[in-house]
Each structure stands twice: as structure tokens, then as C-alpha cells.
Amino acid sequence: MDGVSIFTHISLSADMAELHIIGQIVGASGFPQHSLFCKWGVHTGGAWKLLSGTVEGQTQVDNPQNEDMAFWSHPIDIHFTTKGLQGWPKLHLQVWHQDSFGRNELYGYSFIHVPSTPGTHALLSPTWRPLGTWQEQISQMFVGGGPQLKSPNLIYGGADRYRLQTTAMGQVHLELTVILRNFDRFGVEC
Amino acid sequence: MASNTSVFLLNVNGQIESGEFPEFDDLYCKYCFVYGHDWAPTSGVEEGISQIASKNRTANHDIVWNFPIEITFKSTNPYGWPQIVVSVYGPDVFGNDVVRGYGAVHLPFTPGRHKKTIPLFVPESSSKIQKFTSWLTGHRPEFTDPKVVAQGDGREGKAV
């Protein structure tokens, strides 16, 4: 049995290209309040297979004492194999604010493609949130809360965006190292 | 970028991230591609319309679209290398959508991560009487096909 599983693993790595994404969701800046946390996920096309690591998660709530930036230092370590370039991985992020009553409100959505160049990249991903009607905007000023997307695929998809009205929010800071293997075997220059 | 015997592929992943518009707000953008005869898209979306995005009055003053672009082209020849054409629209004082800028840039020529800033421009009316009717009606001159901003010919005698 063992021999079989080793054999399948070898054949897998031989005819597929591999991608490692290792790094951190460092933190966030430019948001109106502190006490922020981040939900994240990685979305890929059908040709991509996850070999190891988790592709979604949530950070702790960071409440910095007097700094402008919230730090999460949330680790990311993912290993993919792929048969094609379509659907290159992208990271989607949701920044939430937790108020003093423990209520969570959405502060920003954003997505970013994982860089295709090997190496370490310091990335800055600006976020946005849906804007409600003016009644909702006034109520948000007093009691907080706000509209959220029903389907998260609008975060990283472009198809139905035209029905949305949004406003700019803060930025998420990321540090990702990309390691590629066997892409050159398929004539891919990265 | 992937290369075959004679056909090569150009794989593009990215986004229209944000825009800097000191005078305007509540803007959406459209993109499309202009490419030569030897080029053909093999997968992905060739055009898109973003959400209507506004600035954040408290923090930084950019408009964030975060609008995805994913496309693959194939070609045998770099001639006619694809350009992305971006046009930005927003409401005027009467609430009518008018164009706030056209711009174009070639897709990057080297593999890797690229950040491009596209300067945008709008056409001006070509005569005094058109300037006056445009002022009166609130309709700005627009290109019927935004793809003209990716073409070099026919530019003489036009003001922007």
C-alpha cells in the first residue's frame, strides 16, 4: 500500500507544476477605527489542486494601543499543483471591525492575485465596502453596521459588479513569498 | 508567458485597482482590449464594467475599484501586442453619466508583477458652436468607440 501512495505522489509531481505561497497577512491601515480582524481565503480555477495547507482562515482581533496600524501577523503556507495557468490563485480578504459590545461590522472587501514572479513581495491591497441607501448610511453613522455582500464571489469576480455602489476603505498589508517548481518544464516563463 | 513551437501565449492576471480623480466622485470604469490580427483571446473576459465606487472622505482620496482582469491571448507574432483601454464615467451636476477619461496602455512585455498608471483624457469639442451646445445641454463630447484611444492614426487636429 505504501509503495502505491509513494508512486502516485511521484507521478503527480512529475507532470504538474507546483506553487508555494508562504507568508503573512501583516496587518491593516487607514481604517476609521481600531479593533480589526480579517477573514481570508484563496480562490483558484479548476486546474489547481491543493496539496497541503489551509486556504481560508480568520485572524485575531487586533486592538493597537496608540498606533495607526493593526497587526495580525497571520501566517499563510499553501502548496498547490496545477495543470494550467487559468485561474491563478487570488487571495480575497474581508476586514471586520469589532466594537466594544462585541458586534462585528464589515469594513472592507478586497482581492489580490498572488504574484506570479518567484520571490518575496510586500503587497498593499486597498479595500472597499458596499454603500447602502442614504437612509442606511445615516443609520450606520449612529448605530454602526452596514450592507454586506450576499455572495462572496463578487469580491474577486467582475461579472455582476456594475450593480454595486462602493466606497474606498483602508489597506491590507501582505508579505508573500512565491516559490515555483516545474513551470519551466511546460515552457512557462514567470 | 508560455511559448510553444510557433504560437505563444500571454497570460494576464490583474486588476484595475484604484484611480486618482481630484475633481470627480462616484465613478465606474469599463475596460476592453485592442489587439492585432495575429492575436486572439483564448480564455477570460474581454471587457467589463466595474461597480460605481466613491472616495472615502476621511482617509485617502483615491477611488478603489479592485476590479479583476483575467485573460489569455495567443499569437504568433508580437505585432499588434494587446493594449488595455480604460474609460471612466461618472455623474455630472445633473446626474447624467458623462465620460471622465479615456486611457490606454500596452500589456506588460515582461513576465512578473507590474503596476501601471494610465493618464486619462477626454476629447474637447472641435468648434465654438459645439462647445456652446455642449455647455447648454450638459453633454460632453465622447468617443463612440473608446478603442480609438489605442490607435495612433487620425489624431491630428483633435484637442483633449
Short mmCIF file of C-alpha atoms in Angstrom, two decimals:
data_model
loop_
_atom_site.label_atom_id
_atom_site.label_comp_id
_atom_site.label_asym_id
_atom_site.label_seq_id
_atom_site.Cartn_x
_atom_site.Cartn_y
_atom_site.Cartn_z
CA MET A 1 0.00 0.00 0.00
CA ASP A 2 2.77 2.37 0.96
CA GLY A 3 4.58 1.77 -2.29
CA VAL A 4 1.48 2.70 -4.25
CA SER A 5 1.00 6.00 -2.48
CA ILE A 6 4.62 6.95 -2.97
CA PHE A 7 4.35 6.11 -6.64
CA THR A 8 1.25 8.28 -7.16
CA HIS A 9 2.95 11.16 -5.41
CA ILE A 10 5.99 10.95 -7.66
CA SER A 11 3.93 10.81 -10.84
CA LEU A 12 1.92 13.81 -9.60
CA SER A 13 4.95 15.99 -9.07
CA ALA A 14 6.49 14.93 -12.36
CA ASP A 15 3.72 16.06 -14.67
CA MET A 16 2.34 19.02 -12.78
CA ALA A 17 3.77 22.37 -11.90
CA GLU A 18 3.87 23.36 -8.24
CA LEU A 19 3.36 26.64 -6.47
CA HIS A 20 4.13 27.50 -2.87
CA ILE A 21 2.64 30.58 -1.25
CA ILE A 22 4.28 31.32 2.07
CA GLY A 23 3.92 34.50 4.05
CA GLN A 24 1.81 36.64 6.30
CA ILE A 25 -1.20 38.86 6.35
CA VAL A 26 0.76 41.55 8.14
CA GLY A 27 -1.97 43.98 9.13
CA ALA A 28 -4.18 46.86 8.05
CA SER A 29 -4.03 50.63 7.98
CA GLY A 30 -6.23 53.54 7.03
CA PHE A 31 -9.45 52.25 8.60
CA PRO A 32 -11.64 54.59 10.65
CA GLN A 33 -11.49 52.51 13.87
CA HIS A 34 -9.20 50.04 15.63
CA SER A 35 -10.20 46.54 16.77
CA LEU A 36 -9.95 44.92 13.38
CA PHE A 37 -9.84 41.33 12.24
CA CYS A 38 -9.58 39.76 8.84
CA LYS A 39 -11.24 36.79 7.18
CA TRP A 40 -9.30 35.49 4.22
CA GLY A 41 -9.50 32.81 1.58
CA VAL A 42 -7.74 31.68 -1.57
CA HIS A 43 -9.69 31.10 -4.77
CA THR A 44 -8.29 29.15 -7.70
CA GLY A 45 -9.51 27.79 -11.03
CA GLY A 46 -10.45 24.16 -11.64
CA ALA A 47 -6.99 23.11 -12.84
CA TRP A 48 -5.48 23.79 -9.42
CA LYS A 49 -5.21 21.21 -6.65
CA LEU A 50 -4.42 21.88 -3.04
CA LEU A 51 -1.66 19.59 -1.79
CA SER A 52 -1.21 20.96 1.70
CA GLY A 53 -2.06 23.94 3.84
CA THR A 54 -5.34 25.72 4.55
CA VAL A 55 -6.95 28.03 2.04
CA GLU A 56 -9.15 30.05 4.36
CA GLY A 57 -8.97 31.45 7.82
CA GLN A 58 -9.56 34.27 10.20
CA THR A 59 -7.18 36.38 12.23
CA GLN A 60 -7.43 37.52 15.82
CA VAL A 61 -8.90 40.91 16.65
CA ASP A 62 -6.07 43.39 16.95
CA ASN A 63 -6.63 46.44 19.07
CA PRO A 64 -3.45 48.52 18.84
CA GLN A 65 -2.93 50.85 21.76
CA ASN A 66 -1.87 54.01 20.02
CA GLU A 67 -0.69 53.04 16.58
CA ASP A 68 -2.38 53.75 13.30
CA MET A 69 -1.92 50.24 12.02
CA ALA A 70 -3.41 46.97 13.24
CA PHE A 71 -1.03 44.00 13.10
CA TRP A 72 -2.18 40.42 12.68
CA SER A 73 0.99 38.64 11.53
CA HIS A 74 -1.27 35.85 10.34
CA PRO A 75 0.71 33.04 8.72
CA ILE A 76 -0.11 31.62 5.29
CA ASP A 77 1.54 28.48 3.93
CA ILE A 78 -0.09 26.81 0.92
CA HIS A 79 1.13 24.26 -1.60
CA PHE A 80 -0.71 23.93 -4.92
CA THR A 81 -0.18 21.85 -8.02
CA THR A 82 -1.66 22.82 -11.33
CA LYS A 83 -2.24 21.63 -14.88
CA GLY A 84 -2.85 25.09 -16.29
CA LEU A 85 -2.35 28.77 -15.80
CA GLN A 86 -6.04 29.68 -15.89
CA GLY A 87 -7.45 30.52 -12.52
CA TRP A 88 -4.14 31.60 -11.00
CA PRO A 89 -4.69 31.84 -7.21
CA LYS A 90 -6.07 35.01 -5.75
CA LEU A 91 -6.42 35.97 -2.16
CA HIS A 92 -9.68 37.53 -1.03
CA LEU A 93 -9.86 39.49 2.16
CA GLN A 94 -12.60 40.82 4.41
CA VAL A 95 -11.71 43.31 7.11
CA TRP A 96 -14.15 43.46 10.01
CA HIS A 97 -14.41 45.80 12.95
CA GLN A 98 -15.43 44.56 16.38
CA ASP A 99 -17.00 47.25 18.53
CA SER A 100 -16.98 47.47 22.34
CA PHE A 101 -20.23 45.46 22.51
CA GLY A 102 -18.69 42.60 20.56
CA ARG A 103 -20.69 43.35 17.43
CA ASN A 104 -18.93 42.82 14.14
CA GLU A 105 -19.36 45.14 11.19
CA LEU A 106 -17.88 44.86 7.76
CA TYR A 107 -15.15 47.39 6.97
CA GLY A 108 -13.76 46.30 3.65
CA TYR A 109 -13.51 43.72 0.91
CA SER A 110 -10.59 43.24 -1.43
CA PHE A 111 -8.86 40.68 -3.59
CA ILE A 112 -5.34 40.42 -4.93
CA HIS A 113 -3.74 37.95 -7.33
CA VAL A 114 -0.88 36.00 -5.88
CA PRO A 115 2.21 37.35 -7.69
CA SER A 116 3.46 35.05 -10.43
CA THR A 117 7.10 36.06 -10.02
CA PRO A 118 9.08 33.93 -7.59
CA GLY A 119 10.45 35.81 -4.63
CA THR A 120 9.22 37.80 -1.67
CA HIS A 121 6.66 40.51 -2.32
CA ALA A 122 5.40 43.24 0.00
CA LEU A 123 1.85 43.89 -1.17
CA LEU A 124 -0.69 46.55 -0.38
CA SER A 125 -4.32 45.76 -1.14
CA PRO A 126 -6.79 48.67 -0.97
CA THR A 127 -10.29 47.71 0.20
CA TRP A 128 -13.83 48.87 -0.47
CA ARG A 129 -17.25 48.27 1.05
CA PRO A 130 -20.77 48.44 -0.39
CA LEU A 131 -22.56 51.72 0.09
CA GLY A 132 -26.19 51.47 1.18
CA THR A 133 -29.06 53.85 0.51
CA TRP A 134 -28.77 57.26 2.18
CA GLN A 135 -31.09 56.07 4.97
CA GLU A 136 -28.78 53.15 5.63
CA GLN A 137 -25.76 55.44 5.54
CA ILE A 138 -27.26 57.71 8.20
CA SER A 139 -28.24 54.80 10.41
CA GLN A 140 -24.71 53.43 10.01
CA MET A 141 -23.30 56.72 11.30
CA PHE A 142 -25.23 56.32 14.56
CA VAL A 143 -25.59 52.61 15.26
CA GLY A 144 -22.93 51.05 13.05
CA GLY A 145 -23.39 48.02 10.84
CA GLY A 146 -23.81 48.29 7.13
CA PRO A 147 -24.58 46.36 3.98
CA GLN A 148 -22.64 43.20 3.16
CA LEU A 149 -22.37 41.16 0.01
CA LYS A 150 -24.65 38.13 -0.16
CA SER A 151 -22.30 36.19 -2.39
CA PRO A 152 -18.58 36.45 -1.70
CA ASN A 153 -17.71 35.72 -5.34
CA LEU A 154 -18.37 39.40 -6.09
CA ILE A 155 -15.22 40.14 -4.11
CA TYR A 156 -12.99 38.51 -6.69
CA GLY A 157 -15.34 38.35 -9.71
CA GLY A 158 -16.09 41.06 -12.19
CA ALA A 159 -19.35 39.83 -13.71
CA ASP A 160 -22.08 41.49 -11.63
CA ARG A 161 -20.11 44.37 -10.20
CA TYR A 162 -21.94 47.05 -12.19
CA ARG A 163 -24.96 46.75 -9.89
CA LEU A 164 -22.88 47.70 -6.89
CA GLN A 165 -22.07 51.04 -5.36
CA THR A 166 -19.00 51.15 -3.17
CA THR A 167 -16.72 53.42 -1.20
CA ALA A 168 -13.00 53.24 -0.55
CA MET A 169 -11.71 51.99 2.82
CA GLY A 170 -8.25 51.24 4.23
CA GLN A 171 -5.49 48.93 3.02
CA VAL A 172 -4.35 45.46 3.95
CA HIS A 173 -0.60 44.83 4.09
CA LEU A 174 0.65 41.43 2.99
CA GLU A 175 4.01 39.79 2.64
CA LEU A 176 4.02 36.76 0.35
CA THR A 177 6.86 34.60 -0.88
CA VAL A 178 6.19 32.68 -4.06
CA ILE A 179 8.16 29.55 -4.94
CA LEU A 180 7.55 27.89 -8.30
CA ARG A 181 8.57 24.42 -9.41
CA ASN A 182 8.40 22.75 -12.83
CA PHE A 183 6.75 25.70 -14.56
CA ASP A 184 9.76 25.91 -16.89
CA ARG A 185 9.13 22.31 -17.93
CA PHE A 186 5.91 23.47 -19.56
CA GLY A 187 7.52 26.45 -21.24
CA VAL A 188 6.09 28.95 -18.78
CA GLU A 189 8.22 32.00 -18.06
CA CYS A 190 7.31 33.64 -14.78
CA MET B 1 4.08 33.75 -20.57
CA ALA B 2 4.27 30.37 -22.24
CA SER B 3 5.92 29.51 -25.50
CA ASN B 4 5.18 26.70 -27.93
CA THR B 5 6.80 25.95 -31.28
CA SER B 6 5.43 28.97 -33.14
CA VAL B 7 2.41 30.03 -31.10
CA PHE B 8 2.99 31.80 -27.82
CA LEU B 9 0.55 32.60 -25.05
CA LEU B 10 0.27 35.75 -22.98
CA ASN B 11 -1.47 35.12 -19.68
CA VAL B 12 -2.59 38.21 -17.76
CA ASN B 13 -3.97 38.34 -14.24
CA GLY B 14 -4.54 41.62 -12.52
CA GLN B 15 -6.90 44.35 -11.55
CA ILE B 16 -7.93 47.93 -12.05
CA GLU B 17 -7.02 48.81 -8.52
CA SER B 18 -7.78 52.44 -7.93
CA GLY B 19 -7.98 55.86 -9.53
CA GLU B 20 -6.98 59.37 -8.64
CA PHE B 21 -9.62 61.95 -9.58
CA PRO B 22 -9.27 65.21 -7.64
CA GLU B 23 -12.47 66.73 -9.03
CA PHE B 24 -14.84 63.79 -9.51
CA ASP B 25 -16.52 61.11 -7.43
CA ASP B 26 -18.93 58.15 -7.84
CA LEU B 27 -17.12 56.80 -10.87
CA TYR B 28 -17.23 53.48 -12.66
CA CYS B 29 -14.86 52.21 -15.28
CA LYS B 30 -15.01 49.99 -18.33
CA TYR B 31 -12.16 48.11 -19.90
CA CYS B 32 -11.64 46.35 -23.21
CA PHE B 33 -8.68 45.16 -25.26
CA VAL B 34 -7.35 46.25 -28.63
CA TYR B 35 -5.03 43.82 -30.41
CA GLY B 36 -3.69 43.00 -33.85
CA HIS B 37 -4.88 40.43 -36.41
CA ASP B 38 -2.48 37.72 -35.29
CA TRP B 39 -3.77 37.88 -31.74
CA ALA B 40 -6.76 36.02 -30.34
CA PRO B 41 -8.07 35.68 -26.80
CA THR B 42 -8.20 32.03 -25.74
CA SER B 43 -9.82 32.40 -22.34
CA GLY B 44 -11.02 35.01 -19.92
CA VAL B 45 -13.24 38.06 -20.20
CA GLU B 46 -12.55 40.62 -22.90
CA GLU B 47 -14.49 43.50 -21.38
CA GLY B 48 -16.01 44.51 -18.10
CA ILE B 49 -17.89 47.19 -16.21
CA SER B 50 -16.94 47.90 -12.61
CA GLN B 51 -19.11 48.94 -9.71
CA ILE B 52 -19.75 52.62 -9.01
CA ALA B 53 -17.06 53.49 -6.50
CA SER B 54 -16.67 56.57 -4.35
CA LYS B 55 -13.91 58.11 -2.32
CA ASN B 56 -13.62 57.85 1.41
CA ARG B 57 -13.95 61.36 2.74
CA THR B 58 -11.99 60.68 5.91
CA ALA B 59 -8.99 58.66 4.78
CA ASN B 60 -7.10 58.56 1.50
CA HIS B 61 -8.69 60.18 -1.52
CA ASP B 62 -8.36 57.51 -4.18
CA ILE B 63 -11.29 55.69 -5.73
CA VAL B 64 -10.95 51.95 -5.17
CA TRP B 65 -12.38 49.60 -7.80
CA ASN B 66 -10.35 46.47 -7.07
CA PHE B 67 -11.79 45.20 -10.36
CA PRO B 68 -10.40 41.87 -11.62
CA ILE B 69 -8.91 41.25 -15.07
CA GLU B 70 -8.02 37.75 -16.21
CA ILE B 71 -7.34 36.98 -19.85
CA THR B 72 -5.11 34.81 -22.03
CA PHE B 73 -4.09 35.74 -25.57
CA LYS B 74 -2.35 33.66 -28.17
CA SER B 75 -0.32 34.92 -31.06
CA THR B 76 2.43 34.01 -33.48
CA ASN B 77 3.89 37.49 -33.69
CA PRO B 78 4.35 40.41 -31.30
CA TYR B 79 2.95 42.87 -33.87
CA GLY B 80 -0.35 44.18 -32.55
CA TRP B 81 0.58 43.50 -28.92
CA PRO B 82 -2.63 43.90 -26.88
CA GLN B 83 -3.47 47.20 -25.25
CA ILE B 84 -5.96 47.62 -22.47
CA VAL B 85 -8.33 50.53 -22.98
CA VAL B 86 -9.91 52.00 -19.88
CA SER B 87 -12.72 54.56 -19.82
CA VAL B 88 -14.13 56.13 -16.68
CA TYR B 89 -17.66 57.51 -16.32
CA GLY B 90 -19.49 59.38 -13.58
CA PRO B 91 -22.44 61.66 -12.96
CA ASP B 92 -22.33 65.38 -13.78
CA VAL B 93 -24.22 68.01 -11.76
CA PHE B 94 -27.49 66.93 -13.37
CA GLY B 95 -26.92 63.27 -12.55
CA ASN B 96 -26.24 62.24 -16.15
CA ASP B 97 -23.38 59.85 -16.74
CA VAL B 98 -20.60 61.57 -18.64
CA VAL B 99 -17.16 60.37 -19.54
CA ARG B 100 -14.37 61.47 -17.21
CA GLY B 101 -11.45 59.96 -19.03
CA TYR B 102 -10.10 57.60 -21.65
CA GLY B 103 -6.74 55.92 -21.50
CA ALA B 104 -4.79 53.00 -22.87
CA VAL B 105 -1.60 51.12 -22.15
CA HIS B 106 0.12 48.08 -23.66
CA LEU B 107 0.00 44.93 -21.58
CA PRO B 108 3.39 44.41 -19.91
CA PHE B 109 6.06 42.91 -22.18
CA THR B 110 8.00 41.08 -19.49
CA PRO B 111 6.77 38.44 -17.07
CA GLY B 112 6.16 39.47 -13.49
CA ARG B 113 4.19 41.94 -11.45
CA HIS B 114 3.66 45.37 -12.94
CA LYS B 115 1.94 48.46 -11.64
CA LYS B 116 0.88 50.86 -14.39
CA THR B 117 -0.54 54.34 -14.02
CA ILE B 118 -2.68 55.30 -17.02
CA PRO B 119 -3.10 59.03 -17.68
CA LEU B 120 -6.68 59.70 -18.75
CA PHE B 121 -8.02 62.36 -21.10
CA VAL B 122 -11.36 63.46 -22.57
CA PRO B 123 -11.94 64.95 -26.03
CA GLU B 124 -12.84 68.59 -26.46
CA SER B 125 -15.50 69.93 -28.76
CA SER B 126 -14.00 70.80 -32.10
CA SER B 127 -15.85 74.07 -32.72
CA LYS B 128 -17.14 77.05 -30.72
CA ILE B 129 -20.76 76.24 -31.55
CA GLN B 130 -20.33 72.66 -30.38
CA LYS B 131 -18.67 73.93 -27.22
CA PHE B 132 -21.70 76.13 -26.61
CA THR B 133 -24.30 73.40 -27.24
CA SER B 134 -22.31 71.02 -25.11
CA TRP B 135 -22.30 73.58 -22.28
CA LEU B 136 -26.02 74.20 -22.77
CA THR B 137 -27.11 70.57 -22.84
CA GLY B 138 -24.53 69.25 -20.42
CA HIS B 139 -23.44 66.55 -22.87
CA ARG B 140 -19.69 66.21 -23.12
CA PRO B 141 -18.15 65.03 -26.37
CA GLU B 142 -17.47 61.29 -26.21
CA PHE B 143 -15.83 58.74 -28.45
CA THR B 144 -18.45 56.44 -29.96
CA ASP B 145 -15.85 53.68 -29.71
CA PRO B 146 -13.33 54.04 -26.86
CA LYS B 147 -10.94 51.79 -28.79
CA VAL B 148 -9.77 54.80 -30.82
CA VAL B 149 -7.53 55.78 -27.89
CA ALA B 150 -5.42 52.72 -28.68
CA GLN B 151 -4.90 53.78 -32.30
CA GLY B 152 -2.28 56.18 -33.49
CA ASP B 153 -3.88 57.39 -36.71
CA GLY B 154 -6.42 60.16 -37.08
CA ARG B 155 -5.17 62.04 -34.05
CA GLU B 156 -4.16 65.23 -35.85
CA GLY B 157 -6.49 68.17 -35.35
CA LYS B 158 -8.04 66.77 -32.17
CA ALA B 159 -7.84 68.51 -28.82
CA VAL B 160 -8.24 66.81 -25.48
#
